[in-house]
């Protein structure tokens, strides 16, 4: 039964299925390549388990994890169980439910590059070609094309099958194009699901509802009323055990090319004709194509690269620098990036869109700040300042939408204004558990709903803009600016906004 005291508790049933609020998807089989990798163990298997607990996954579905390691099925089940218990705070964990879930799970040890035992995988799949078959490639993107080709040769990629590609798709436009071409040789575009897990977050989907489900915002949503927009994805974690990947990638490729640009698109695109995948994606791509390219002439004015050095956490713990975290003696990889972007269209011309993301910042916070313009004229006199309105869309944590307004402070003795928020907090209004982004996205793949996945031209357009920045950085040899771990990022990022009379919102905890 659901724990009504704890909105994040996972409802479990120990007996037979109880009535569920979730509509079950059709039976399916999913093959997870990279089955022993971090993503599969931390996110994908737990996500499938949670959907199973909500009775959304029919019991005749199957999950086959594939990896090079020579695990038996039992070893693999032990591994995912101990990972689940380590990573998830599941107060209501049920051995019985977990055992039922395990009946769906199988394991195949295949070296996808050199192995010739693809028949082992075939033997674990249903020969019925009408059954939905999902291949999830939680592997380095350079292998995507090759794996797809092998699936084709092995006769496994039948018409009912679809493929999920984890980000990043490539490291630049050329590599992304090459991967898309190779995957496209095997799967039609409508069968390719390019994941950006930010699109699976509740609050990111809420952007669409907030903008297009309310009549109030649209008339104000342009340069006529908006001064600037700020999109921040700040993380308090460092690079963890992903140093070798991260050092070759940096924050621009890891976060901006995908998550931040998706947030930018959803915040600024025109209203799509419908919520259907192609209508939605067509509007997003128009934004990407309208982004002002960053050139060697503008790059130092509109971007800041940063890297953390030793610092202190919020609770006073010393934190290492990036170089020690990664185990290298020198690196110019950016762990922080701030960009002043411009969208060249009628709606947004002249409105700075500030993007910022960083590791080891003072706290974890993702939010979109819509800063409105000041009132054109004040009737209250010079001694009564009026703060411009602001809307803060908090994506995580403490999900909320806050609209800051001016009101009269009650009391005698003159007229004083106060700035207070209308606060639409998720915690105050909803007691449901928020599913992890992967839960929603995995079920959408099975349902065949592409709305929350990136189309090929979208990924390539994002790379074109990002490539411009990477090339410009190389051309002017723009160095990283250092910032202490646990801080709000390099001073240069504040200076960039100060030149326009603007200021970043605080990242420190509320
Ligand atoms: C991933 C990045 O895509 O997103 C990571 O590769 C980052 O570096 C993560 O930490 C952030 O996701 P979330 O959901 O924790 O905000």
CSV table of C-alpha atoms in Angstrom, one decimal, residues 236 311-319 360-363 485-486 509:
chain,number,residue,atom,x,y,z
A,236,UNK,CA,27.1,20.2,-5.7
A,311,UNK,CA,37.2,24.5,-1.4
A,312,UNK,CA,34.8,23.8,1.4
A,313,UNK,CA,31.4,22.1,1.4
A,314,UNK,CA,28.3,23.7,2.9
A,315,UNK,CA,28.8,21.7,6.1
A,316,UNK,CA,32.5,22.7,6.4
A,317,UNK,CA,34.1,19.6,4.8
A,318,UNK,CA,37.2,20.2,2.7
A,319,UNK,CA,36.8,19.4,-1.0
A,360,UNK,CA,31.0,21.4,-7.1
A,361,UNK,CA,28.9,24.5,-6.6
A,362,UNK,CA,27.5,25.7,-3.3
A,363,UNK,CA,24.3,23.6,-3.7
A,485,UNK,CA,34.7,24.1,-4.7
A,486,UNK,CA,31.5,24.9,-2.8
A,509,UNK,CA,20.3,27.0,-0.2
